[in-house]
mmCIF file with all atom_site columns, C-alpha atoms in Angstrom:
data_model
loop_
_atom_site.group_PDB
_atom_site.id
_atom_site.type_symbol
_atom_site.label_atom_id
_atom_site.label_alt_id
_atom_site.label_comp_id
_atom_site.label_asym_id
_atom_site.label_entity_id
_atom_site.label_seq_id
_atom_site.pdbx_PDB_ins_code
_atom_site.Cartn_x
_atom_site.Cartn_y
_atom_site.Cartn_z
_atom_site.occupancy
_atom_site.B_iso_or_equiv
_atom_site.pdbx_formal_charge
_atom_site.auth_seq_id
_atom_site.auth_comp_id
_atom_site.auth_asym_id
_atom_site.auth_atom_id
_atom_site.pdbx_PDB_model_num
ATOM 1   C CA . UNK E 1 1   ? 0.000  0.000   0.000   1.00 0.00 ? 1   UNK E CA 1
ATOM 2   C CA . UNK E 1 2   ? 2.771  2.444   0.871   1.00 0.00 ? 2   UNK E CA 1
ATOM 3   C CA . UNK E 1 3   ? 4.483  1.735   -2.448  1.00 0.00 ? 3   UNK E CA 1
ATOM 4   C CA . UNK E 1 4   ? 1.267  2.515   -4.327  1.00 0.00 ? 4   UNK E CA 1
ATOM 5   C CA . UNK E 1 5   ? 0.889  5.742   -2.372  1.00 0.00 ? 5   UNK E CA 1
ATOM 6   C CA . UNK E 1 6   ? 4.408  6.771   -3.355  1.00 0.00 ? 6   UNK E CA 1
ATOM 7   C CA . UNK E 1 7   ? 5.958  6.073   0.032   1.00 0.00 ? 7   UNK E CA 1
ATOM 8   C CA . UNK E 1 8   ? 8.743  3.974   -1.427  1.00 0.00 ? 8   UNK E CA 1
ATOM 9   C CA . UNK E 1 9   ? 11.054 4.397   1.566   1.00 0.00 ? 9   UNK E CA 1
ATOM 10  C CA . UNK E 1 10  ? 8.402  3.068   3.951   1.00 0.00 ? 10  UNK E CA 1
ATOM 11  C CA . UNK E 1 11  ? 7.556  0.228   1.570   1.00 0.00 ? 11  UNK E CA 1
ATOM 12  C CA . UNK E 1 12  ? 11.269 -0.613  1.335   1.00 0.00 ? 12  UNK E CA 1
ATOM 13  C CA . UNK E 1 13  ? 11.477 -0.778  5.125   1.00 0.00 ? 13  UNK E CA 1
ATOM 14  C CA . UNK E 1 14  ? 8.414  -3.041  5.199   1.00 0.00 ? 14  UNK E CA 1
ATOM 15  C CA . UNK E 1 15  ? 9.803  -5.476  2.643   1.00 0.00 ? 15  UNK E CA 1
ATOM 16  C CA . UNK E 1 16  ? 13.166 -5.474  4.420   1.00 0.00 ? 16  UNK E CA 1
ATOM 17  C CA . UNK E 1 17  ? 11.361 -6.395  7.635   1.00 0.00 ? 17  UNK E CA 1
ATOM 18  C CA . UNK E 1 18  ? 9.435  -9.210  5.904   1.00 0.00 ? 18  UNK E CA 1
ATOM 19  C CA . UNK E 1 19  ? 12.714 -10.560 4.523   1.00 0.00 ? 19  UNK E CA 1
ATOM 20  C CA . UNK E 1 20  ? 14.249 -10.461 8.005   1.00 0.00 ? 20  UNK E CA 1
ATOM 21  C CA . UNK E 1 21  ? 11.435 -12.793 9.098   1.00 0.00 ? 21  UNK E CA 1
ATOM 22  C CA . UNK E 1 22  ? 11.529 -15.006 5.999   1.00 0.00 ? 22  UNK E CA 1
ATOM 23  C CA . UNK E 1 23  ? 14.654 -14.684 3.856   1.00 0.00 ? 23  UNK E CA 1
ATOM 24  C CA . UNK E 1 24  ? 13.224 -17.093 1.277   1.00 0.00 ? 24  UNK E CA 1
ATOM 25  C CA . UNK E 1 25  ? 10.207 -14.908 0.508   1.00 0.00 ? 25  UNK E CA 1
ATOM 26  C CA . UNK E 1 26  ? 10.717 -14.317 -3.222  1.00 0.00 ? 26  UNK E CA 1
ATOM 27  C CA . UNK E 1 27  ? 7.801  -11.882 -3.472  1.00 0.00 ? 27  UNK E CA 1
ATOM 28  C CA . UNK E 1 28  ? 9.271  -9.655  -0.734  1.00 0.00 ? 28  UNK E CA 1
ATOM 29  C CA . UNK E 1 29  ? 12.692 -9.694  -2.418  1.00 0.00 ? 29  UNK E CA 1
ATOM 30  C CA . UNK E 1 30  ? 10.999 -8.808  -5.708  1.00 0.00 ? 30  UNK E CA 1
ATOM 31  C CA . UNK E 1 31  ? 9.074  -5.886  -4.237  1.00 0.00 ? 31  UNK E CA 1
ATOM 32  C CA . UNK E 1 32  ? 12.219 -4.712  -2.445  1.00 0.00 ? 32  UNK E CA 1
ATOM 33  C CA . UNK E 1 33  ? 14.026 -4.798  -5.803  1.00 0.00 ? 33  UNK E CA 1
ATOM 34  C CA . UNK E 1 34  ? 11.317 -2.603  -7.305  1.00 0.00 ? 34  UNK E CA 1
ATOM 35  C CA . UNK E 1 35  ? 11.698 -0.173  -4.402  1.00 0.00 ? 35  UNK E CA 1
ATOM 36  C CA . UNK E 1 36  ? 15.462 -0.077  -4.900  1.00 0.00 ? 36  UNK E CA 1
ATOM 37  C CA . UNK E 1 37  ? 14.998 0.509   -8.618  1.00 0.00 ? 37  UNK E CA 1
ATOM 38  C CA . UNK E 1 38  ? 12.668 3.457   -8.118  1.00 0.00 ? 38  UNK E CA 1
ATOM 39  C CA . UNK E 1 39  ? 15.050 4.948   -5.577  1.00 0.00 ? 39  UNK E CA 1
ATOM 40  C CA . UNK E 1 40  ? 17.844 4.602   -8.183  1.00 0.00 ? 40  UNK E CA 1
ATOM 41  C CA . UNK E 1 41  ? 19.732 2.045   -6.089  1.00 0.00 ? 41  UNK E CA 1
ATOM 42  C CA . UNK E 1 42  ? 20.404 -0.145  -9.095  1.00 0.00 ? 42  UNK E CA 1
ATOM 43  C CA . UNK E 1 43  ? 23.099 -2.315  -7.530  1.00 0.00 ? 43  UNK E CA 1
ATOM 44  C CA . UNK E 1 44  ? 20.809 -3.148  -4.598  1.00 0.00 ? 44  UNK E CA 1
ATOM 45  C CA . UNK E 1 45  ? 17.972 -3.774  -7.043  1.00 0.00 ? 45  UNK E CA 1
ATOM 46  C CA . UNK E 1 46  ? 20.184 -6.189  -8.974  1.00 0.00 ? 46  UNK E CA 1
ATOM 47  C CA . UNK E 1 47  ? 20.984 -8.098  -5.773  1.00 0.00 ? 47  UNK E CA 1
ATOM 48  C CA . UNK E 1 48  ? 17.279 -8.323  -4.939  1.00 0.00 ? 48  UNK E CA 1
ATOM 49  C CA . UNK E 1 49  ? 16.274 -9.561  -8.391  1.00 0.00 ? 49  UNK E CA 1
ATOM 50  C CA . UNK E 1 50  ? 19.147 -12.058 -8.475  1.00 0.00 ? 50  UNK E CA 1
ATOM 51  C CA . UNK E 1 51  ? 17.947 -13.360 -5.099  1.00 0.00 ? 51  UNK E CA 1
ATOM 52  C CA . UNK E 1 52  ? 14.423 -13.755 -6.473  1.00 0.00 ? 52  UNK E CA 1
ATOM 53  C CA . UNK E 1 53  ? 15.711 -15.724 -9.465  1.00 0.00 ? 53  UNK E CA 1
ATOM 54  C CA . UNK E 1 54  ? 17.842 -17.934 -7.204  1.00 0.00 ? 54  UNK E CA 1
ATOM 55  C CA . UNK E 1 55  ? 14.740 -18.683 -5.139  1.00 0.00 ? 55  UNK E CA 1
ATOM 56  C CA . UNK E 1 56  ? 12.329 -19.035 -8.066  1.00 0.00 ? 56  UNK E CA 1
ATOM 57  C CA . UNK E 1 57  ? 14.083 -19.387 -11.404 1.00 0.00 ? 57  UNK E CA 1
ATOM 58  C CA . UNK E 1 58  ? 10.820 -19.010 -13.315 1.00 0.00 ? 58  UNK E CA 1
ATOM 59  C CA . UNK E 1 59  ? 9.968  -15.600 -11.824 1.00 0.00 ? 59  UNK E CA 1
ATOM 60  C CA . UNK E 1 60  ? 9.920  -13.858 -15.224 1.00 0.00 ? 60  UNK E CA 1
ATOM 61  C CA . UNK E 1 61  ? 9.249  -10.332 -14.028 1.00 0.00 ? 61  UNK E CA 1
ATOM 62  C CA . UNK E 1 62  ? 12.301 -10.464 -11.753 1.00 0.00 ? 62  UNK E CA 1
ATOM 63  C CA . UNK E 1 63  ? 14.365 -11.360 -14.813 1.00 0.00 ? 63  UNK E CA 1
ATOM 64  C CA . UNK E 1 64  ? 12.743 -8.476  -16.716 1.00 0.00 ? 64  UNK E CA 1
ATOM 65  C CA . UNK E 1 65  ? 13.627 -5.962  -13.999 1.00 0.00 ? 65  UNK E CA 1
ATOM 66  C CA . UNK E 1 66  ? 17.121 -7.410  -13.656 1.00 0.00 ? 66  UNK E CA 1
ATOM 67  C CA . UNK E 1 67  ? 17.666 -6.817  -17.374 1.00 0.00 ? 67  UNK E CA 1
ATOM 68  C CA . UNK E 1 68  ? 16.239 -3.318  -17.013 1.00 0.00 ? 68  UNK E CA 1
ATOM 69  C CA . UNK E 1 69  ? 18.769 -2.554  -14.257 1.00 0.00 ? 69  UNK E CA 1
ATOM 70  C CA . UNK E 1 70  ? 21.621 -3.802  -16.429 1.00 0.00 ? 70  UNK E CA 1
ATOM 71  C CA . UNK E 1 71  ? 20.331 -1.726  -19.346 1.00 0.00 ? 71  UNK E CA 1
ATOM 72  C CA . UNK E 1 72  ? 20.305 1.396   -17.173 1.00 0.00 ? 72  UNK E CA 1
ATOM 73  C CA . UNK E 1 73  ? 23.921 0.618   -16.212 1.00 0.00 ? 73  UNK E CA 1
ATOM 74  C CA . UNK E 1 74  ? 24.895 0.075   -19.891 1.00 0.00 ? 74  UNK E CA 1
ATOM 75  C CA . UNK E 1 75  ? 25.753 -3.568  -19.202 1.00 0.00 ? 75  UNK E CA 1
ATOM 76  C CA . UNK E 1 76  ? 24.483 -4.812  -22.545 1.00 0.00 ? 76  UNK E CA 1
ATOM 77  C CA . UNK E 1 77  ? 25.977 -8.307  -22.364 1.00 0.00 ? 77  UNK E CA 1
ATOM 78  C CA . UNK E 1 78  ? 24.022 -8.886  -19.158 1.00 0.00 ? 78  UNK E CA 1
ATOM 79  C CA . UNK E 1 79  ? 20.846 -7.477  -20.719 1.00 0.00 ? 79  UNK E CA 1
ATOM 80  C CA . UNK E 1 80  ? 21.281 -9.983  -23.521 1.00 0.00 ? 80  UNK E CA 1
ATOM 81  C CA . UNK E 1 81  ? 21.859 -12.824 -21.054 1.00 0.00 ? 81  UNK E CA 1
ATOM 82  C CA . UNK E 1 82  ? 18.627 -12.110 -19.164 1.00 0.00 ? 82  UNK E CA 1
ATOM 83  C CA . UNK E 1 83  ? 16.416 -11.090 -22.059 1.00 0.00 ? 83  UNK E CA 1
ATOM 84  C CA . UNK E 1 84  ? 17.291 -14.015 -24.304 1.00 0.00 ? 84  UNK E CA 1
ATOM 85  C CA . UNK E 1 85  ? 15.922 -16.288 -21.584 1.00 0.00 ? 85  UNK E CA 1
ATOM 86  C CA . UNK E 1 86  ? 12.761 -14.181 -21.405 1.00 0.00 ? 86  UNK E CA 1
ATOM 87  C CA . UNK E 1 87  ? 12.352 -14.051 -25.174 1.00 0.00 ? 87  UNK E CA 1
ATOM 88  C CA . UNK E 1 88  ? 12.568 -17.842 -25.390 1.00 0.00 ? 88  UNK E CA 1
ATOM 89  C CA . UNK E 1 89  ? 9.697  -18.024 -22.896 1.00 0.00 ? 89  UNK E CA 1
ATOM 90  C CA . UNK E 1 90  ? 7.709  -15.149 -24.398 1.00 0.00 ? 90  UNK E CA 1
ATOM 91  C CA . UNK E 1 91  ? 8.514  -14.873 -28.134 1.00 0.00 ? 91  UNK E CA 1
ATOM 92  C CA . UNK E 1 92  ? 5.642  -12.418 -28.620 1.00 0.00 ? 92  UNK E CA 1
ATOM 93  C CA . UNK E 1 93  ? 7.166  -9.820  -26.243 1.00 0.00 ? 93  UNK E CA 1
ATOM 94  C CA . UNK E 1 94  ? 8.168  -7.115  -28.722 1.00 0.00 ? 94  UNK E CA 1
ATOM 95  C CA . UNK E 1 95  ? 9.670  -4.843  -26.057 1.00 0.00 ? 95  UNK E CA 1
ATOM 96  C CA . UNK E 1 96  ? 12.149 -7.524  -25.070 1.00 0.00 ? 96  UNK E CA 1
ATOM 97  C CA . UNK E 1 97  ? 13.026 -8.170  -28.722 1.00 0.00 ? 97  UNK E CA 1
ATOM 98  C CA . UNK E 1 98  ? 13.610 -4.428  -29.150 1.00 0.00 ? 98  UNK E CA 1
ATOM 99  C CA . UNK E 1 99  ? 15.871 -4.275  -26.075 1.00 0.00 ? 99  UNK E CA 1
ATOM 100 C CA . UNK E 1 100 ? 17.774 -7.291  -27.382 1.00 0.00 ? 100 UNK E CA 1
ATOM 101 C CA . UNK E 1 101 ? 18.209 -5.566  -30.739 1.00 0.00 ? 101 UNK E CA 1
ATOM 102 C CA . UNK E 1 102 ? 19.461 -2.400  -29.059 1.00 0.00 ? 102 UNK E CA 1
ATOM 103 C CA . UNK E 1 103 ? 21.823 -4.342  -26.804 1.00 0.00 ? 103 UNK E CA 1
ATOM 104 C CA . UNK E 1 104 ? 23.313 -6.329  -29.682 1.00 0.00 ? 104 UNK E CA 1
ATOM 105 C CA . UNK E 1 105 ? 23.662 -3.076  -31.627 1.00 0.00 ? 105 UNK E CA 1
ATOM 106 C CA . UNK E 1 106 ? 25.496 -1.442  -28.694 1.00 0.00 ? 106 UNK E CA 1
ATOM 107 C CA . UNK E 1 107 ? 28.035 -4.271  -28.449 1.00 0.00 ? 107 UNK E CA 1
ATOM 108 C CA . UNK E 1 108 ? 28.574 -4.241  -32.221 1.00 0.00 ? 108 UNK E CA 1
ATOM 109 C CA . UNK E 1 109 ? 26.865 -7.506  -33.123 1.00 0.00 ? 109 UNK E CA 1
ATOM 110 C CA . UNK E 1 110 ? 25.033 -6.250  -36.215 1.00 0.00 ? 110 UNK E CA 1
ATOM 111 C CA . UNK E 1 111 ? 23.659 -9.610  -37.462 1.00 0.00 ? 111 UNK E CA 1
ATOM 112 C CA . UNK E 1 112 ? 22.021 -10.397 -34.108 1.00 0.00 ? 112 UNK E CA 1
ATOM 113 C CA . UNK E 1 113 ? 20.706 -6.847  -33.788 1.00 0.00 ? 113 UNK E CA 1
ATOM 114 C CA . UNK E 1 114 ? 19.117 -7.141  -37.239 1.00 0.00 ? 114 UNK E CA 1
ATOM 115 C CA . UNK E 1 115 ? 17.580 -10.483 -36.285 1.00 0.00 ? 115 UNK E CA 1
ATOM 116 C CA . UNK E 1 116 ? 15.852 -9.025  -33.237 1.00 0.00 ? 116 UNK E CA 1
ATOM 117 C CA . UNK E 1 117 ? 14.703 -5.812  -34.903 1.00 0.00 ? 117 UNK E CA 1
ATOM 118 C CA . UNK E 1 118 ? 13.230 -7.907  -37.719 1.00 0.00 ? 118 UNK E CA 1
ATOM 119 C CA . UNK E 1 119 ? 11.325 -9.846  -35.047 1.00 0.00 ? 119 UNK E CA 1
ATOM 120 C CA . UNK E 1 120 ? 10.052 -6.561  -33.620 1.00 0.00 ? 120 UNK E CA 1
ATOM 121 C CA . UNK E 1 121 ? 8.705  -5.509  -37.020 1.00 0.00 ? 121 UNK E CA 1
ATOM 122 C CA . UNK E 1 122 ? 6.911  -8.840  -37.360 1.00 0.00 ? 122 UNK E CA 1
ATOM 123 C CA . UNK E 1 123 ? 5.412  -8.567  -33.880 1.00 0.00 ? 123 UNK E CA 1
ATOM 124 C CA . UNK E 1 124 ? 4.363  -4.941  -34.126 1.00 0.00 ? 124 UNK E CA 1
ATOM 125 C CA . UNK E 1 125 ? 4.043  -3.321  -37.517 1.00 0.00 ? 125 UNK E CA 1
ATOM 126 C CA . UNK E 1 126 ? 3.873  0.202   -36.095 1.00 0.00 ? 126 UNK E CA 1
ATOM 127 C CA . UNK E 1 127 ? 7.266  0.397   -34.376 1.00 0.00 ? 127 UNK E CA 1
ATOM 128 C CA . UNK E 1 128 ? 9.001  3.183   -36.288 1.00 0.00 ? 128 UNK E CA 1
ATOM 129 C CA . UNK E 1 129 ? 12.060 2.974   -34.027 1.00 0.00 ? 129 UNK E CA 1
ATOM 130 C CA . UNK E 1 130 ? 12.650 -0.646  -35.056 1.00 0.00 ? 130 UNK E CA 1
ATOM 131 C CA . UNK E 1 131 ? 12.591 0.346   -38.733 1.00 0.00 ? 131 UNK E CA 1
ATOM 132 C CA . UNK E 1 132 ? 14.946 3.225   -38.015 1.00 0.00 ? 132 UNK E CA 1
ATOM 133 C CA . UNK E 1 133 ? 17.455 0.902   -36.325 1.00 0.00 ? 133 UNK E CA 1
ATOM 134 C CA . UNK E 1 134 ? 17.019 -1.695  -39.052 1.00 0.00 ? 134 UNK E CA 1
ATOM 135 C CA . UNK E 1 135 ? 17.803 0.953   -41.657 1.00 0.00 ? 135 UNK E CA 1
ATOM 136 C CA . UNK E 1 136 ? 20.978 1.914   -39.810 1.00 0.00 ? 136 UNK E CA 1
ATOM 137 C CA . UNK E 1 137 ? 22.017 -1.705  -39.299 1.00 0.00 ? 137 UNK E CA 1
ATOM 138 C CA . UNK E 1 138 ? 21.379 -2.706  -42.904 1.00 0.00 ? 138 UNK E CA 1
ATOM 139 C CA . UNK E 1 139 ? 23.428 0.310   -43.958 1.00 0.00 ? 139 UNK E CA 1
ATOM 140 C CA . UNK E 1 140 ? 26.289 -0.749  -41.657 1.00 0.00 ? 140 UNK E CA 1
ATOM 141 C CA . UNK E 1 141 ? 26.198 -4.228  -43.139 1.00 0.00 ? 141 UNK E CA 1
ATOM 142 C CA . UNK E 1 142 ? 26.370 -2.812  -46.684 1.00 0.00 ? 142 UNK E CA 1
ATOM 143 C CA . UNK E 1 143 ? 22.810 -3.578  -47.746 1.00 0.00 ? 143 UNK E CA 1
ATOM 144 C CA . UNK E 1 144 ? 21.703 -0.154  -48.927 1.00 0.00 ? 144 UNK E CA 1
ATOM 145 C CA . UNK E 1 145 ? 18.538 -1.412  -50.605 1.00 0.00 ? 145 UNK E CA 1
ATOM 146 C CA . UNK E 1 146 ? 17.250 -3.046  -47.418 1.00 0.00 ? 146 UNK E CA 1
ATOM 147 C CA . UNK E 1 147 ? 18.333 0.052   -45.540 1.00 0.00 ? 147 UNK E CA 1
ATOM 148 C CA . UNK E 1 148 ? 16.263 2.309   -47.802 1.00 0.00 ? 148 UNK E CA 1
ATOM 149 C CA . UNK E 1 149 ? 13.278 -0.046  -47.577 1.00 0.00 ? 149 UNK E CA 1
ATOM 150 C CA . UNK E 1 150 ? 13.429 -0.081  -43.785 1.00 0.00 ? 150 UNK E CA 1
ATOM 151 C CA . UNK E 1 151 ? 13.581 3.698   -43.636 1.00 0.00 ? 151 UNK E CA 1
ATOM 152 C CA . UNK E 1 152 ? 10.616 3.955   -46.017 1.00 0.00 ? 152 UNK E CA 1
ATOM 153 C CA . UNK E 1 153 ? 8.608  1.568   -43.828 1.00 0.00 ? 153 UNK E CA 1
ATOM 154 C CA . UNK E 1 154 ? 9.394  3.737   -40.828 1.00 0.00 ? 154 UNK E CA 1
ATOM 155 C CA . UNK E 1 155 ? 8.398  6.867   -42.735 1.00 0.00 ? 155 UNK E CA 1
ATOM 156 C CA . UNK E 1 156 ? 5.055  5.304   -43.610 1.00 0.00 ? 156 UNK E CA 1
ATOM 157 C CA . UNK E 1 157 ? 4.409  4.922   -39.874 1.00 0.00 ? 157 UNK E CA 1
ATOM 158 C CA . UNK E 1 158 ? 5.537  8.460   -39.050 1.00 0.00 ? 158 UNK E CA 1
ATOM 159 C CA . UNK E 1 159 ? 5.676  10.695  -42.140 1.00 0.00 ? 159 UNK E CA 1
ATOM 160 C CA . UNK E 1 160 ? 6.960  13.593  -40.008 1.00 0.00 ? 160 UNK E CA 1
ATOM 161 C CA . UNK E 1 161 ? 10.095 11.811  -38.760 1.00 0.00 ? 161 UNK E CA 1
ATOM 162 C CA . UNK E 1 162 ? 13.006 14.124  -39.509 1.00 0.00 ? 162 UNK E CA 1
ATOM 163 C CA . UNK E 1 163 ? 15.507 11.443  -38.468 1.00 0.00 ? 163 UNK E CA 1
ATOM 164 C CA . UNK E 1 164 ? 14.270 9.011   -41.073 1.00 0.00 ? 164 UNK E CA 1
ATOM 165 C CA . UNK E 1 165 ? 13.910 11.718  -43.722 1.00 0.00 ? 165 UNK E CA 1
ATOM 166 C CA . UNK E 1 166 ? 17.549 12.697  -43.123 1.00 0.00 ? 166 UNK E CA 1
ATOM 167 C CA . UNK E 1 167 ? 18.674 9.083   -43.474 1.00 0.00 ? 167 UNK E CA 1
ATOM 168 C CA . UNK E 1 168 ? 16.750 8.667   -46.736 1.00 0.00 ? 168 UNK E CA 1
ATOM 169 C CA . UNK E 1 169 ? 18.235 11.882  -48.134 1.00 0.00 ? 169 UNK E CA 1
ATOM 170 C CA . UNK E 1 170 ? 21.709 10.723  -47.150 1.00 0.00 ? 170 UNK E CA 1
ATOM 171 C CA . UNK E 1 171 ? 21.218 7.395   -48.913 1.00 0.00 ? 171 UNK E CA 1
ATOM 172 C CA . UNK E 1 172 ? 19.866 9.121   -52.015 1.00 0.00 ? 172 UNK E CA 1
ATOM 173 C CA . UNK E 1 173 ? 22.865 11.474  -52.145 1.00 0.00 ? 173 UNK E CA 1
ATOM 174 C CA . UNK E 1 174 ? 25.547 8.899   -51.348 1.00 0.00 ? 174 UNK E CA 1
ATOM 175 C CA . UNK E 1 175 ? 27.529 7.115   -53.982 1.00 0.00 ? 175 UNK E CA 1
ATOM 176 C CA . UNK E 1 176 ? 26.596 3.478   -54.091 1.00 0.00 ? 176 UNK E CA 1
ATOM 177 C CA . UNK E 1 177 ? 29.496 1.079   -53.496 1.00 0.00 ? 177 UNK E CA 1
#
């Protein structure tokens, strides 16, 4: 109740107390992790979510929040580790596929990033950001035609996107290899 009312500090104290009584209470560790996250104590949040997963390996939302903490700390390899497990369980979760695409892009694994952004576009046809990243990734991999097509798909979703318009103009003006 305190958490819902915005009293995160009091909620955190309550969950800490519950854990002191029952250290194997996965739900209390989970809620404590959420409190830590919202108080920007990401390292404590990570410990809480890792505890939850050690107690109940199938606690998917703990894995989601753990990945979110790693993403906020720019630990993309760890995001990939957690979110690949989630995506295997929930292949329709477009947000996870998008975060996987972004994480693979950040570590320089273009083929895997493309794979996940392509999954995003299959799961949700209106994700302009996925088409934008696909355009960039296809360009990086030397496939200018796919790059242009991805940008055009994104522009169909948001005709006012200056980012995509700039990319299309750049491709039109560039000398093809």
